[in-house]
JSON list of C-alpha atoms and ligand atoms in Angstrom, two decimals:
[
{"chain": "H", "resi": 1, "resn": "UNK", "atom": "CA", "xyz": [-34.00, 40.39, -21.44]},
{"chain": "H", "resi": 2, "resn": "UNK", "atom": "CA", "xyz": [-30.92, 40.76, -23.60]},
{"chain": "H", "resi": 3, "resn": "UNK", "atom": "CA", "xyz": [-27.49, 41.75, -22.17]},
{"chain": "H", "resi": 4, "resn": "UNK", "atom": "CA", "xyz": [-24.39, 42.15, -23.78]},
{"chain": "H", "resi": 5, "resn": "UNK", "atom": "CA", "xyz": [-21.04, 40.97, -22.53]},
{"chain": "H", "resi": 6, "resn": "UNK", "atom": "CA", "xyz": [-18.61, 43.64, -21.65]},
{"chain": "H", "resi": 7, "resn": "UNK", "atom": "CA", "xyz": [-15.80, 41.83, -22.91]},
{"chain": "H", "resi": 8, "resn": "UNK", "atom": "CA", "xyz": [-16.41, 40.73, -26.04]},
{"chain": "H", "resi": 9, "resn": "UNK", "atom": "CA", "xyz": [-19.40, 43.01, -27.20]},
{"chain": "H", "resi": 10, "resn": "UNK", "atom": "CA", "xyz": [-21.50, 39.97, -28.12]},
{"chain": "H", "resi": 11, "resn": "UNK", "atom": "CA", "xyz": [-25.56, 40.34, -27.39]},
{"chain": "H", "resi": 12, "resn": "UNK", "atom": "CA", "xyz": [-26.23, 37.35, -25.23]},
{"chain": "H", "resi": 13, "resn": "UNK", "atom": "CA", "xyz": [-29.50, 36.08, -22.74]},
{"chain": "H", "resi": 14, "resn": "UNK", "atom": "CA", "xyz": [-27.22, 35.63, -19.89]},
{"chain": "H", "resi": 15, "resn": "UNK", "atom": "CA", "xyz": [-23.94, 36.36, -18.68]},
{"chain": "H", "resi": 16, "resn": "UNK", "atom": "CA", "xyz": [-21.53, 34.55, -16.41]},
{"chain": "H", "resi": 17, "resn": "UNK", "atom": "CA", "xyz": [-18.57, 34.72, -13.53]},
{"chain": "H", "resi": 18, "resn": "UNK", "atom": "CA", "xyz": [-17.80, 37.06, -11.50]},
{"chain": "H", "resi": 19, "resn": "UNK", "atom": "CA", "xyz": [-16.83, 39.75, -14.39]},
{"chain": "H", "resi": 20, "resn": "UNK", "atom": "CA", "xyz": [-20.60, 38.87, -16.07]},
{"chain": "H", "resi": 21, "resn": "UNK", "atom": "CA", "xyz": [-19.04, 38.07, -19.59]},
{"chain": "H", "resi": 22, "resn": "UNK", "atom": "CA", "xyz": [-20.96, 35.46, -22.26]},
{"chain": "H", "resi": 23, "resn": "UNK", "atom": "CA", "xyz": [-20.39, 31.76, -21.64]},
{"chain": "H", "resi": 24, "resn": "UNK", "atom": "CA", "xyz": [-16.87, 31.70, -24.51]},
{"chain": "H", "resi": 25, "resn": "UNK", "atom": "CA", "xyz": [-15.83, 34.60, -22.31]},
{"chain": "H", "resi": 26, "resn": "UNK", "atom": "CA", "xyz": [-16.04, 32.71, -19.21]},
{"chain": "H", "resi": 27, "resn": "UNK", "atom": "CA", "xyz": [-14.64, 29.52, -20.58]},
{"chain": "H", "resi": 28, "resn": "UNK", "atom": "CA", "xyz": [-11.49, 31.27, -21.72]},
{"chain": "H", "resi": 29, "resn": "UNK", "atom": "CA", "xyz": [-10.59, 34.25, -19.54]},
{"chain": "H", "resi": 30, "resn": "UNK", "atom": "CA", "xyz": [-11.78, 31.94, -16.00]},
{"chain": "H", "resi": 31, "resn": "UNK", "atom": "CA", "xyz": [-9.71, 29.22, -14.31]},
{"chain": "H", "resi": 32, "resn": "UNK", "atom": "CA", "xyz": [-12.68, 26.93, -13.07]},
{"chain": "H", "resi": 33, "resn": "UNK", "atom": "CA", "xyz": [-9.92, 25.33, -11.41]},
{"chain": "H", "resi": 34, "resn": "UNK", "atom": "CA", "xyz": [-6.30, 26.41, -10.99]},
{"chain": "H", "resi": 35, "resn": "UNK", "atom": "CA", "xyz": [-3.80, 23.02, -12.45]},
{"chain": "H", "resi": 36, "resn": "UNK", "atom": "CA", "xyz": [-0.50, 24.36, -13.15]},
{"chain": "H", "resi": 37, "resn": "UNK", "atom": "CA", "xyz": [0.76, 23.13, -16.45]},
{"chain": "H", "resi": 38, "resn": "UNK", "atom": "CA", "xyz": [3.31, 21.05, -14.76]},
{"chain": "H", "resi": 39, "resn": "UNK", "atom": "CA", "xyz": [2.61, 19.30, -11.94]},
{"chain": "H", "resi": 40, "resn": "UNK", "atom": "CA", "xyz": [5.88, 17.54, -9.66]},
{"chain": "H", "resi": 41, "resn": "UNK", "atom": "CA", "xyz": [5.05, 14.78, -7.33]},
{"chain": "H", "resi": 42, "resn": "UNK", "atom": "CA", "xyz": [6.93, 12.46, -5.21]},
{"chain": "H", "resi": 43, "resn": "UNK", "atom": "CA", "xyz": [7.35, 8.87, -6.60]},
{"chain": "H", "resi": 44, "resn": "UNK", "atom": "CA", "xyz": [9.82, 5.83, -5.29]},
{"chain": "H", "resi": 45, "resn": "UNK", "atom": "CA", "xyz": [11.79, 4.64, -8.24]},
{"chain": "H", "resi": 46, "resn": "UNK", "atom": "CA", "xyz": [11.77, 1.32, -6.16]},
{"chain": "H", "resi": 47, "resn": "UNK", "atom": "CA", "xyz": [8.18, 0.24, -5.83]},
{"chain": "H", "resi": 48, "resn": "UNK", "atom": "CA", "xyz": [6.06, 3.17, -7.82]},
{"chain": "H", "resi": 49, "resn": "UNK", "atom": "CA", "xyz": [4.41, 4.21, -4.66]},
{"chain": "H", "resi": 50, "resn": "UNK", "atom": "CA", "xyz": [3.91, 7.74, -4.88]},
{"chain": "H", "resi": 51, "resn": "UNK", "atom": "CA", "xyz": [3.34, 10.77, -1.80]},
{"chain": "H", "resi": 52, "resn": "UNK", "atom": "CA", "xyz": [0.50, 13.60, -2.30]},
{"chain": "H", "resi": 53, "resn": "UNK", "atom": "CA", "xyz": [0.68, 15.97, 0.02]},
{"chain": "H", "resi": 54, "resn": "UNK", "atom": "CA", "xyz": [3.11, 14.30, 2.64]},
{"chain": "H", "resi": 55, "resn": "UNK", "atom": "CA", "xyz": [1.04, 10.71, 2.50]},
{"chain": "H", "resi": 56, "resn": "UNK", "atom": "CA", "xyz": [2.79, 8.16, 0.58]},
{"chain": "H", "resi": 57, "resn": "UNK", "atom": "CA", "xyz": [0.04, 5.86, -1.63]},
{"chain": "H", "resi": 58, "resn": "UNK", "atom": "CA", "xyz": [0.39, 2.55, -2.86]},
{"chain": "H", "resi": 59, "resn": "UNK", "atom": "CA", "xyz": [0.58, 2.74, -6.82]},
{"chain": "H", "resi": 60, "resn": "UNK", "atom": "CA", "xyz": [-2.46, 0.37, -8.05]},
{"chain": "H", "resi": 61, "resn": "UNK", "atom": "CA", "xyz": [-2.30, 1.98, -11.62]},
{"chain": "H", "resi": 62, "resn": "UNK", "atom": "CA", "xyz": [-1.48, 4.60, -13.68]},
{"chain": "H", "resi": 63, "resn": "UNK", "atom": "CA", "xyz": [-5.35, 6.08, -13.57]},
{"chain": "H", "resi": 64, "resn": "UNK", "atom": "CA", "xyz": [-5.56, 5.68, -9.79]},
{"chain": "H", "resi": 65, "resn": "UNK", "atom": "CA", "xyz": [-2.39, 7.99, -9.59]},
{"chain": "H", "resi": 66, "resn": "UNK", "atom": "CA", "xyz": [-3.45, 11.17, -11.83]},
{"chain": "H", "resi": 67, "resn": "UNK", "atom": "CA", "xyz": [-6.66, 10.77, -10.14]},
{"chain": "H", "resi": 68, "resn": "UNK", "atom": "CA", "xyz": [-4.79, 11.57, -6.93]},
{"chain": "H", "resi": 69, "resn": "UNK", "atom": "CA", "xyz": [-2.42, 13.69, -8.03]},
{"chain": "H", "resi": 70, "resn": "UNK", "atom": "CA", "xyz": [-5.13, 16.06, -9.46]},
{"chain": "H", "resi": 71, "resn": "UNK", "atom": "CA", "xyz": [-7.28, 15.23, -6.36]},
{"chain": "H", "resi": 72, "resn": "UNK", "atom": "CA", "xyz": [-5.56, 18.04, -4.22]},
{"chain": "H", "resi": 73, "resn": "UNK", "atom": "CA", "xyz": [-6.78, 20.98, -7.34]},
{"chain": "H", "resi": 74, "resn": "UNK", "atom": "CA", "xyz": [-10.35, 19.56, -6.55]},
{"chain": "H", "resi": 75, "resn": "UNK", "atom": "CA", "xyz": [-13.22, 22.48, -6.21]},
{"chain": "H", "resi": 76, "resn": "UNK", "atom": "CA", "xyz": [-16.69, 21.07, -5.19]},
{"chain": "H", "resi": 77, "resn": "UNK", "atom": "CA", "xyz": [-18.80, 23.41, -7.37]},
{"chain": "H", "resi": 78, "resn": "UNK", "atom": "CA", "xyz": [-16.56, 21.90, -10.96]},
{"chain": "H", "resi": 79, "resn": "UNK", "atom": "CA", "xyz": [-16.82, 18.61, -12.01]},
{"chain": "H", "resi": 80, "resn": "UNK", "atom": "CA", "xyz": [-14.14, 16.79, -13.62]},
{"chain": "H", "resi": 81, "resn": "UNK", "atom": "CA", "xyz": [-12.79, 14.59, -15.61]},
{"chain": "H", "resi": 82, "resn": "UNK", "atom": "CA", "xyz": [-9.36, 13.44, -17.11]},
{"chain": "H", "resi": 83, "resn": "UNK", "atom": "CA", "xyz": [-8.02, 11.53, -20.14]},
{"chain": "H", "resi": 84, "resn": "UNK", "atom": "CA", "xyz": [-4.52, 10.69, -19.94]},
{"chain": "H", "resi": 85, "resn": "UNK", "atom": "CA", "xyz": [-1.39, 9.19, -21.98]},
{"chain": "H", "resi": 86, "resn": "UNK", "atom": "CA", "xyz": [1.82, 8.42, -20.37]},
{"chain": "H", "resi": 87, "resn": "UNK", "atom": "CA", "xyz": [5.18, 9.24, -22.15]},
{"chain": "H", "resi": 88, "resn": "UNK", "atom": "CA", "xyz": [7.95, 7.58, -20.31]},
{"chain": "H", "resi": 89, "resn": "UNK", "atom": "CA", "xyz": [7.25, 8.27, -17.00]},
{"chain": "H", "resi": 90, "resn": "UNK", "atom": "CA", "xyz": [5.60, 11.77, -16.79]},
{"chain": "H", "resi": 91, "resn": "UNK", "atom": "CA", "xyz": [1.74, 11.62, -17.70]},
{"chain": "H", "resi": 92, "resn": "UNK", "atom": "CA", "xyz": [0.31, 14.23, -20.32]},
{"chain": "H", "resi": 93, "resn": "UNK", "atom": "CA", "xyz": [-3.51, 15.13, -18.64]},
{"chain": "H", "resi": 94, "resn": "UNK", "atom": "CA", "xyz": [-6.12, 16.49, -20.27]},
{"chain": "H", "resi": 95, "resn": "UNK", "atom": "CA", "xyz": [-8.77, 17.72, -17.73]},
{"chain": "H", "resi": 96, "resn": "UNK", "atom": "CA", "xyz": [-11.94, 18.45, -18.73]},
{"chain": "H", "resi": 97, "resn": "UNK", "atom": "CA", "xyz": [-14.09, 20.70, -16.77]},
{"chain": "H", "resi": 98, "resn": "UNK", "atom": "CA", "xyz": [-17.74, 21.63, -15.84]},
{"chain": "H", "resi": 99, "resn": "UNK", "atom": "CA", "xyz": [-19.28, 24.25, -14.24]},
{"chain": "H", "resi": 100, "resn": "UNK", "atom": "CA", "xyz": [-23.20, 24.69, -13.65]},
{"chain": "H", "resi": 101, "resn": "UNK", "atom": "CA", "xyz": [-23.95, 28.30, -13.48]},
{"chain": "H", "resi": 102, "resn": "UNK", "atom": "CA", "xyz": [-26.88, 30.51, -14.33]},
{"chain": "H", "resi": 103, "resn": "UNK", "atom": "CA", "xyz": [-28.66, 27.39, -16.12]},
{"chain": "H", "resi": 104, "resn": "UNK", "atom": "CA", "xyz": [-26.43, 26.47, -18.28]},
{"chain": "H", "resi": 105, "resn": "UNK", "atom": "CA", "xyz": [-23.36, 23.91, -18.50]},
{"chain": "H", "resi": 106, "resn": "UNK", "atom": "CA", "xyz": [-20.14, 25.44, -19.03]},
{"chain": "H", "resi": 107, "resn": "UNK", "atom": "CA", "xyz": [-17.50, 23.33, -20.40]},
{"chain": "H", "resi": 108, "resn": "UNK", "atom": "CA", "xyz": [-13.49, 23.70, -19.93]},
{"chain": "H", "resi": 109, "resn": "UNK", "atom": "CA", "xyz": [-10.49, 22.11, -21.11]},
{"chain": "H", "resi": 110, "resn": "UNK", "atom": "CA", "xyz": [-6.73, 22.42, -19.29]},
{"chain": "H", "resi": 111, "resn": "UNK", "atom": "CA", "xyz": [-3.78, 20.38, -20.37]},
{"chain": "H", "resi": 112, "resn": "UNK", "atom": "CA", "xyz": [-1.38, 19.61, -17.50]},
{"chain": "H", "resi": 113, "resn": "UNK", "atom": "CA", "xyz": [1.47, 17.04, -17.22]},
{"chain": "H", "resi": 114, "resn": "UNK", "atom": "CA", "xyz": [2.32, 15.31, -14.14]},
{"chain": "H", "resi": 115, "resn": "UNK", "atom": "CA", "xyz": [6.03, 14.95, -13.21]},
{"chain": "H", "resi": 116, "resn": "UNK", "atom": "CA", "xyz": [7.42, 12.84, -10.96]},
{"chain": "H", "resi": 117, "resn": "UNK", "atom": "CA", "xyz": [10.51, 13.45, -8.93]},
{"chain": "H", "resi": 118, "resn": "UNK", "atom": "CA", "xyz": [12.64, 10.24, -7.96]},
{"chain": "H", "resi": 119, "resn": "UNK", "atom": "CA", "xyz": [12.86, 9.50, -3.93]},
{"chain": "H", "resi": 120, "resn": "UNK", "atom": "CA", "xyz": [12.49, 6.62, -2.09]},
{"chain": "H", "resi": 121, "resn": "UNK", "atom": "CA", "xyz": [9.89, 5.70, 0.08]},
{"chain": "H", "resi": 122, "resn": "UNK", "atom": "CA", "xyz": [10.74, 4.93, 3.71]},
{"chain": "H", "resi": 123, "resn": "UNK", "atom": "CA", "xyz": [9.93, 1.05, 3.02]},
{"chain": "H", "resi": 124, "resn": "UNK", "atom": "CA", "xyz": [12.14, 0.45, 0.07]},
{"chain": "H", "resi": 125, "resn": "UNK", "atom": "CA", "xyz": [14.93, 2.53, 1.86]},
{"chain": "H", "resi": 126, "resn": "UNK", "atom": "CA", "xyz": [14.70, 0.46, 4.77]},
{"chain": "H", "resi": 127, "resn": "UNK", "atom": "CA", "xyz": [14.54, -2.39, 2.89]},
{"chain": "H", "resi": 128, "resn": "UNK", "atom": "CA", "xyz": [17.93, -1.49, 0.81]},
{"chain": "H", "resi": 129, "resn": "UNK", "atom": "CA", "xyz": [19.53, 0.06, 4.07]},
{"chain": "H", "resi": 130, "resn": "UNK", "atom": "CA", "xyz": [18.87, -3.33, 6.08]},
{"chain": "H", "resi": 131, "resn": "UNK", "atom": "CA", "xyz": [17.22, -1.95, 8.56]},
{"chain": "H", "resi": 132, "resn": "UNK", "atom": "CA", "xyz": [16.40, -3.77, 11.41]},
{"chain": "H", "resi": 133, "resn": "UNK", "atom": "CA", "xyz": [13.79, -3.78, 14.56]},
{"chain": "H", "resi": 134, "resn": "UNK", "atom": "CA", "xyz": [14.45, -7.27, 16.32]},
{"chain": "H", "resi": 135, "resn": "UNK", "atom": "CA", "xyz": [17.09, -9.88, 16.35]},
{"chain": "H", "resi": 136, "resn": "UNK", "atom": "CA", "xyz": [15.75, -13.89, 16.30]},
{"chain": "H", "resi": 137, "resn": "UNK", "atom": "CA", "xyz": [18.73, -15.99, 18.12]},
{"chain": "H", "resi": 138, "resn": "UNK", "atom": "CA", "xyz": [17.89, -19.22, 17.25]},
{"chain": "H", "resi": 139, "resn": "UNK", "atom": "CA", "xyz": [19.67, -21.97, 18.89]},
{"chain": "H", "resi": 140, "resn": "UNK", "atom": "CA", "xyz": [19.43, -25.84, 19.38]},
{"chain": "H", "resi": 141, "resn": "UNK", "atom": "CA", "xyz": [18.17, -28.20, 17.28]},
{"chain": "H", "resi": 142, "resn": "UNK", "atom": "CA", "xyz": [17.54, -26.50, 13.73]},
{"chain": "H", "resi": 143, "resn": "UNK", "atom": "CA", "xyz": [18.69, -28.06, 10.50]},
{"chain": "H", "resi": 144, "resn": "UNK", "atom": "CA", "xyz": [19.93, -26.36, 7.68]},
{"chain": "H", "resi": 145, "resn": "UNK", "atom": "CA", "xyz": [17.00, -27.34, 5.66]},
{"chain": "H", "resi": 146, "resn": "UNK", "atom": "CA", "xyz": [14.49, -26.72, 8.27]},
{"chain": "H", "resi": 147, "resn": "UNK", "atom": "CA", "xyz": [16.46, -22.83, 8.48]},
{"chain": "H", "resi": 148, "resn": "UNK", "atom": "CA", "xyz": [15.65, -22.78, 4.86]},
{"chain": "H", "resi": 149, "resn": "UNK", "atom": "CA", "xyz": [12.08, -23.33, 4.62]},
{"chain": "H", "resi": 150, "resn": "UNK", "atom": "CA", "xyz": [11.22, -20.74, 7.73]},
{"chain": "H", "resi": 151, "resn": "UNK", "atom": "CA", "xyz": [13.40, -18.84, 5.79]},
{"chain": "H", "resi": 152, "resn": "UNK", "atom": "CA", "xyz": [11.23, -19.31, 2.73]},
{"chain": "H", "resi": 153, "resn": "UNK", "atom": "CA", "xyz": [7.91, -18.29, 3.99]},
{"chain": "H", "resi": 154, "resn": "UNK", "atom": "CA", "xyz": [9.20, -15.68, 5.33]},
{"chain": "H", "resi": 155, "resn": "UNK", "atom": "CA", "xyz": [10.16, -14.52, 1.86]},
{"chain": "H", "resi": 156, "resn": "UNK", "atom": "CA", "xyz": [6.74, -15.33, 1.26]},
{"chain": "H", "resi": 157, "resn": "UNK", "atom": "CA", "xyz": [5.63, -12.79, 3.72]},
{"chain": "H", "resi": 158, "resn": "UNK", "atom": "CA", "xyz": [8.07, -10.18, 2.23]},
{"chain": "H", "resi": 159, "resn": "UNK", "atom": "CA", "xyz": [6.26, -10.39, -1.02]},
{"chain": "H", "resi": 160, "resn": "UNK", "atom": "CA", "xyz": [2.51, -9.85, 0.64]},
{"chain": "H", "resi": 161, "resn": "UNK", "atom": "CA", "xyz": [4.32, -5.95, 2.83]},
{"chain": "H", "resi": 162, "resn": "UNK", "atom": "CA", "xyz": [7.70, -5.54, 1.76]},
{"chain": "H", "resi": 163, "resn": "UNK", "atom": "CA", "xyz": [7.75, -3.45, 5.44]},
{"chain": "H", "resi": 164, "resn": "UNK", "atom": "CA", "xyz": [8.49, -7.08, 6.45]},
{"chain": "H", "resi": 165, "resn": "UNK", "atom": "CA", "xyz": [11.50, -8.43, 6.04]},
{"chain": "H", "resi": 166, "resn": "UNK", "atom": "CA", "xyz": [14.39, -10.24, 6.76]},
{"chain": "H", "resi": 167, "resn": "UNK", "atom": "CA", "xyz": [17.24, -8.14, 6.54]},
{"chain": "H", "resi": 168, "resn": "UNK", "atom": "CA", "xyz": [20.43, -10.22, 7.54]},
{"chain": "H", "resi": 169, "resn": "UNK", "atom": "CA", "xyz": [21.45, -13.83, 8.84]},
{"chain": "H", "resi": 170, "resn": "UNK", "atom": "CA", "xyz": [24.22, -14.40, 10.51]},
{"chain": "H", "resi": 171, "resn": "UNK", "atom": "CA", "xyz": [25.14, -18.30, 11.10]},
{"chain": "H", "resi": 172, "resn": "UNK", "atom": "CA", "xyz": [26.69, -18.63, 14.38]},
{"chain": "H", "resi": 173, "resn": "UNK", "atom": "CA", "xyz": [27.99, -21.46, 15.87]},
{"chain": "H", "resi": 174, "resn": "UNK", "atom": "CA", "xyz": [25.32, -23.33, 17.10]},
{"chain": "H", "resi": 175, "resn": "UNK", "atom": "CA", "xyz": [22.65, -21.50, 15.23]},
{"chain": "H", "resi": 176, "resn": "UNK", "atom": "CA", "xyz": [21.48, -18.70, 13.54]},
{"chain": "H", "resi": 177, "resn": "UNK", "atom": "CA", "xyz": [21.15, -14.65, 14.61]},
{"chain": "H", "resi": 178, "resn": "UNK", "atom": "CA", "xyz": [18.26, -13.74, 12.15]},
{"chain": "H", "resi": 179, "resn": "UNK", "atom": "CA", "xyz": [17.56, -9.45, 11.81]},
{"chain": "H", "resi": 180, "resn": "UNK", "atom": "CA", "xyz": [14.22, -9.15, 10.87]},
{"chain": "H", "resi": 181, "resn": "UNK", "atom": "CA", "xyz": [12.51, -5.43, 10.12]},
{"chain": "H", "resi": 182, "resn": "UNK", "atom": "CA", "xyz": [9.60, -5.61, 12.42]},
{"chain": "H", "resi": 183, "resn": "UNK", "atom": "CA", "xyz": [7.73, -7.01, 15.37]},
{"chain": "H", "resi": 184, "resn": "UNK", "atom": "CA", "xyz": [4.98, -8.50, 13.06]},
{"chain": "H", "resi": 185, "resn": "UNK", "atom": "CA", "xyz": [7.89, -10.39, 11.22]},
{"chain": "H", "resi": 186, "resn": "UNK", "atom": "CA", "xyz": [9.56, -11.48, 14.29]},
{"chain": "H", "resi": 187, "resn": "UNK", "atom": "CA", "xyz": [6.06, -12.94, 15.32]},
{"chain": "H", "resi": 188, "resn": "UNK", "atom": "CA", "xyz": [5.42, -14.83, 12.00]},
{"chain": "H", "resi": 189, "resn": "UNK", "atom": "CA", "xyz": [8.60, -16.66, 12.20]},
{"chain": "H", "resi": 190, "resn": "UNK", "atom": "CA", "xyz": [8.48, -17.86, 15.70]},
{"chain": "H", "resi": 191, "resn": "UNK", "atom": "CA", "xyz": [4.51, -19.01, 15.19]},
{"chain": "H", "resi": 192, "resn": "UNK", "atom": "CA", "xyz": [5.97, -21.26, 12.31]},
{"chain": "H", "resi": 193, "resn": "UNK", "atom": "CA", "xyz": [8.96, -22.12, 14.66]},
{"chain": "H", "resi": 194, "resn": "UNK", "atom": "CA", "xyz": [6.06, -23.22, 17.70]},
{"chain": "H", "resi": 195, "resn": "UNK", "atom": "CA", "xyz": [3.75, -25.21, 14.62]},
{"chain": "H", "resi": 196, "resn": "UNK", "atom": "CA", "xyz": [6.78, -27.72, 14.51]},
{"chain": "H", "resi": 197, "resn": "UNK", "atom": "CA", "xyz": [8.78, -27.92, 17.53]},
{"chain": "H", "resi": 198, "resn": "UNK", "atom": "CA", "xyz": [9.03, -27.26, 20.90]},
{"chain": "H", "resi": 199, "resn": "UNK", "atom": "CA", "xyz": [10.52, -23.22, 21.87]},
{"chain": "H", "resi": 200, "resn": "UNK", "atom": "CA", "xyz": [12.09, -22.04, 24.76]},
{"chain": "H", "resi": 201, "resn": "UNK", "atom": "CA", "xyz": [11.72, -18.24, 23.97]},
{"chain": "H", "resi": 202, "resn": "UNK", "atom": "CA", "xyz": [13.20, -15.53, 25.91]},
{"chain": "H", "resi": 203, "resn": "UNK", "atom": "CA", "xyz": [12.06, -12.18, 24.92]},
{"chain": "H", "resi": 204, "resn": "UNK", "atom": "CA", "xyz": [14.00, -9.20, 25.81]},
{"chain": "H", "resi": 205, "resn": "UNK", "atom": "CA", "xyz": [14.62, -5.21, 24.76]},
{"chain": "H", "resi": 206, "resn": "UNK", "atom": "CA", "xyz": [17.45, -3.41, 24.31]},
{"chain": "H", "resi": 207, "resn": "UNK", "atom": "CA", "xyz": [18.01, 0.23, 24.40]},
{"chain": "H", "resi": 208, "resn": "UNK", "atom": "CA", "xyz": [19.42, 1.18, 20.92]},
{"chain": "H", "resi": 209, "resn": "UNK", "atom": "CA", "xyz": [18.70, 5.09, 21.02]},
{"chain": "H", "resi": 210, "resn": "UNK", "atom": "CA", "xyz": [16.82, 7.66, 20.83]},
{"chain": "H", "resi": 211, "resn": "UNK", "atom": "CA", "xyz": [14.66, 9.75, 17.81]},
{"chain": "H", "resi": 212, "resn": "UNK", "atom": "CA", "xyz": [12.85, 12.53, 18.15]},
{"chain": "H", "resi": 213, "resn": "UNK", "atom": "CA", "xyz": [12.53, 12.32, 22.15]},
{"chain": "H", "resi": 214, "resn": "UNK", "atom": "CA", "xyz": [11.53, 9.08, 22.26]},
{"chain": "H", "resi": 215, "resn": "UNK", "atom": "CA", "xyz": [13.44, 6.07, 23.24]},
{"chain": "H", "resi": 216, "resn": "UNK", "atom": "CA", "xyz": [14.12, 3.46, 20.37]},
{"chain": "H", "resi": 217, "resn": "UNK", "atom": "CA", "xyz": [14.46, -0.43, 21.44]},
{"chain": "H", "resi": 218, "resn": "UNK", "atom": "CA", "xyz": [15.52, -3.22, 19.89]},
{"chain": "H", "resi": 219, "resn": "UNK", "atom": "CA", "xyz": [14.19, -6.90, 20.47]},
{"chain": "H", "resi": 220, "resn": "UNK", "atom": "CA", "xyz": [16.18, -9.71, 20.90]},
{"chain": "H", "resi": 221, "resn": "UNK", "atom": "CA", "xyz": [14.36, -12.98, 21.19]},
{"chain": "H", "resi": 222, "resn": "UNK", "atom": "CA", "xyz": [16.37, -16.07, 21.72]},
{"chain": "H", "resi": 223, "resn": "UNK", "atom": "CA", "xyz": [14.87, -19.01, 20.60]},
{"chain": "H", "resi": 224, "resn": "UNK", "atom": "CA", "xyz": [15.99, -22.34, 21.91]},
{"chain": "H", "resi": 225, "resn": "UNK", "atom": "CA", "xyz": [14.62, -25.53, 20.27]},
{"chain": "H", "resi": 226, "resn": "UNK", "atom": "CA", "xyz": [14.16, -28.21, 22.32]},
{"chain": "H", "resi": 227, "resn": "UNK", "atom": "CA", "xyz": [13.99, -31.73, 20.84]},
{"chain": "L", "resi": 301, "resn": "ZN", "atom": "ZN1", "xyz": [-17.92, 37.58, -24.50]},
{"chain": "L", "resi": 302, "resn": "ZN", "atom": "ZN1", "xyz": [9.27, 2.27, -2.54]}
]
């Protein structure tokens, strides 16, 4: 049976949407999906990781990040797909779009461009703030150079999470205070430290404050070497 489309005035087999126009109708007076034509996201100047919708993402590539950026404008019933070119550092989208409806394939085409806005994510901050979570006292029997190669892999470790860190060193009489950014770091330095000598640890917590309700401690492990 013909039908016409109300908008347009064409004579067409079927009609489409909500408003029942012809397919060119559709395609240009419908958002299959609503994408602003400038999209702001969160991105660490730092590192590149970026945050969509309060979860901060490691970047692993350019097309990994529109695809997540765009990932939040999602509808189940339109397919989609994106072409993109970076200029500096915004990306200019295309996105192409497909709905099914009524038998036939209906296509659509949106140009967005994805802006990001400069803040730091909570590692690199921490990492530039020298933020600390325990304190290594090492004491005893510890040679500059042997200092310098723990202190090497756990550089090495740094490079693998930059969440772990060494943030200061302090050389003390008699050894070394080292601040390190977390528990797991702490952990990896003193298993090297037990692969070659003999450790006397004492482990112990300090009450440093308190966020959000909860308490916050510090640990302070000192580490004698025994030779
Ligand atoms: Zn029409
Ligand atoms: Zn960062």
């Amino acid at each position: 049976m013909e039908k016409f489309c109300p908008r347009c005035g064409k004579t067409v087999e079927k009609v489409h949407g909500p408003k029942n126009v012809c397919a060119d109708c559709y395609r240009t007076t419908e958002d299959f999906v609503e994408i602003p034509e400038e999209i702001e996201f969160i991105q660490c100047p730092v590192c590149g990781n970026y945050r969509i919708e309060n979860v901060w993402k490691d970047f692993e590539g350019d097309q990994k990040l529109v695809y997540d950026v765009l990932k939040q404008f999602e509808k189940e019933e339109v397919e989609m797909a994106v072409s993109f070119k970076k200029r500096r550092n915004k990306y200019i989208v295309e996105v192409m779009m497909e709905v099914q409806d009524a038998g036939d394939t209906i296509r659509q085409v949106k140009n967005t461009e994805l802006v990001p806005k400069e803040k730091q994510c909570k590692k690199c901050s921490r990492y530039q703030g020298g933020y600390f979570e325990a304190i290594l006292q090492l004491r005893g029997k510890i040679s500059e150079d042997m200092f310098g190669e723990l202190m090497e892999k756990a550089g090495r470790m740094t490079s693998k999470d930059r969440s772990d860190f060494v943030s200061n060193v302090e050389e003390i009489h008699g050894g070394y205070d080292v601040y390190v950014s977390s528990l797991k770091m702490l952990r990896s330095i003193l298993e090297d430290l037990n692969e070659e000598f003999d450790v006397d640890e004492n482990w112990s917590r300090e009450l440093v404050g308190r966020k959000d309700g909860e308490e916050i401690y510090r640990t302070v492990v000192s580490a004698r070497i025994i030779d």
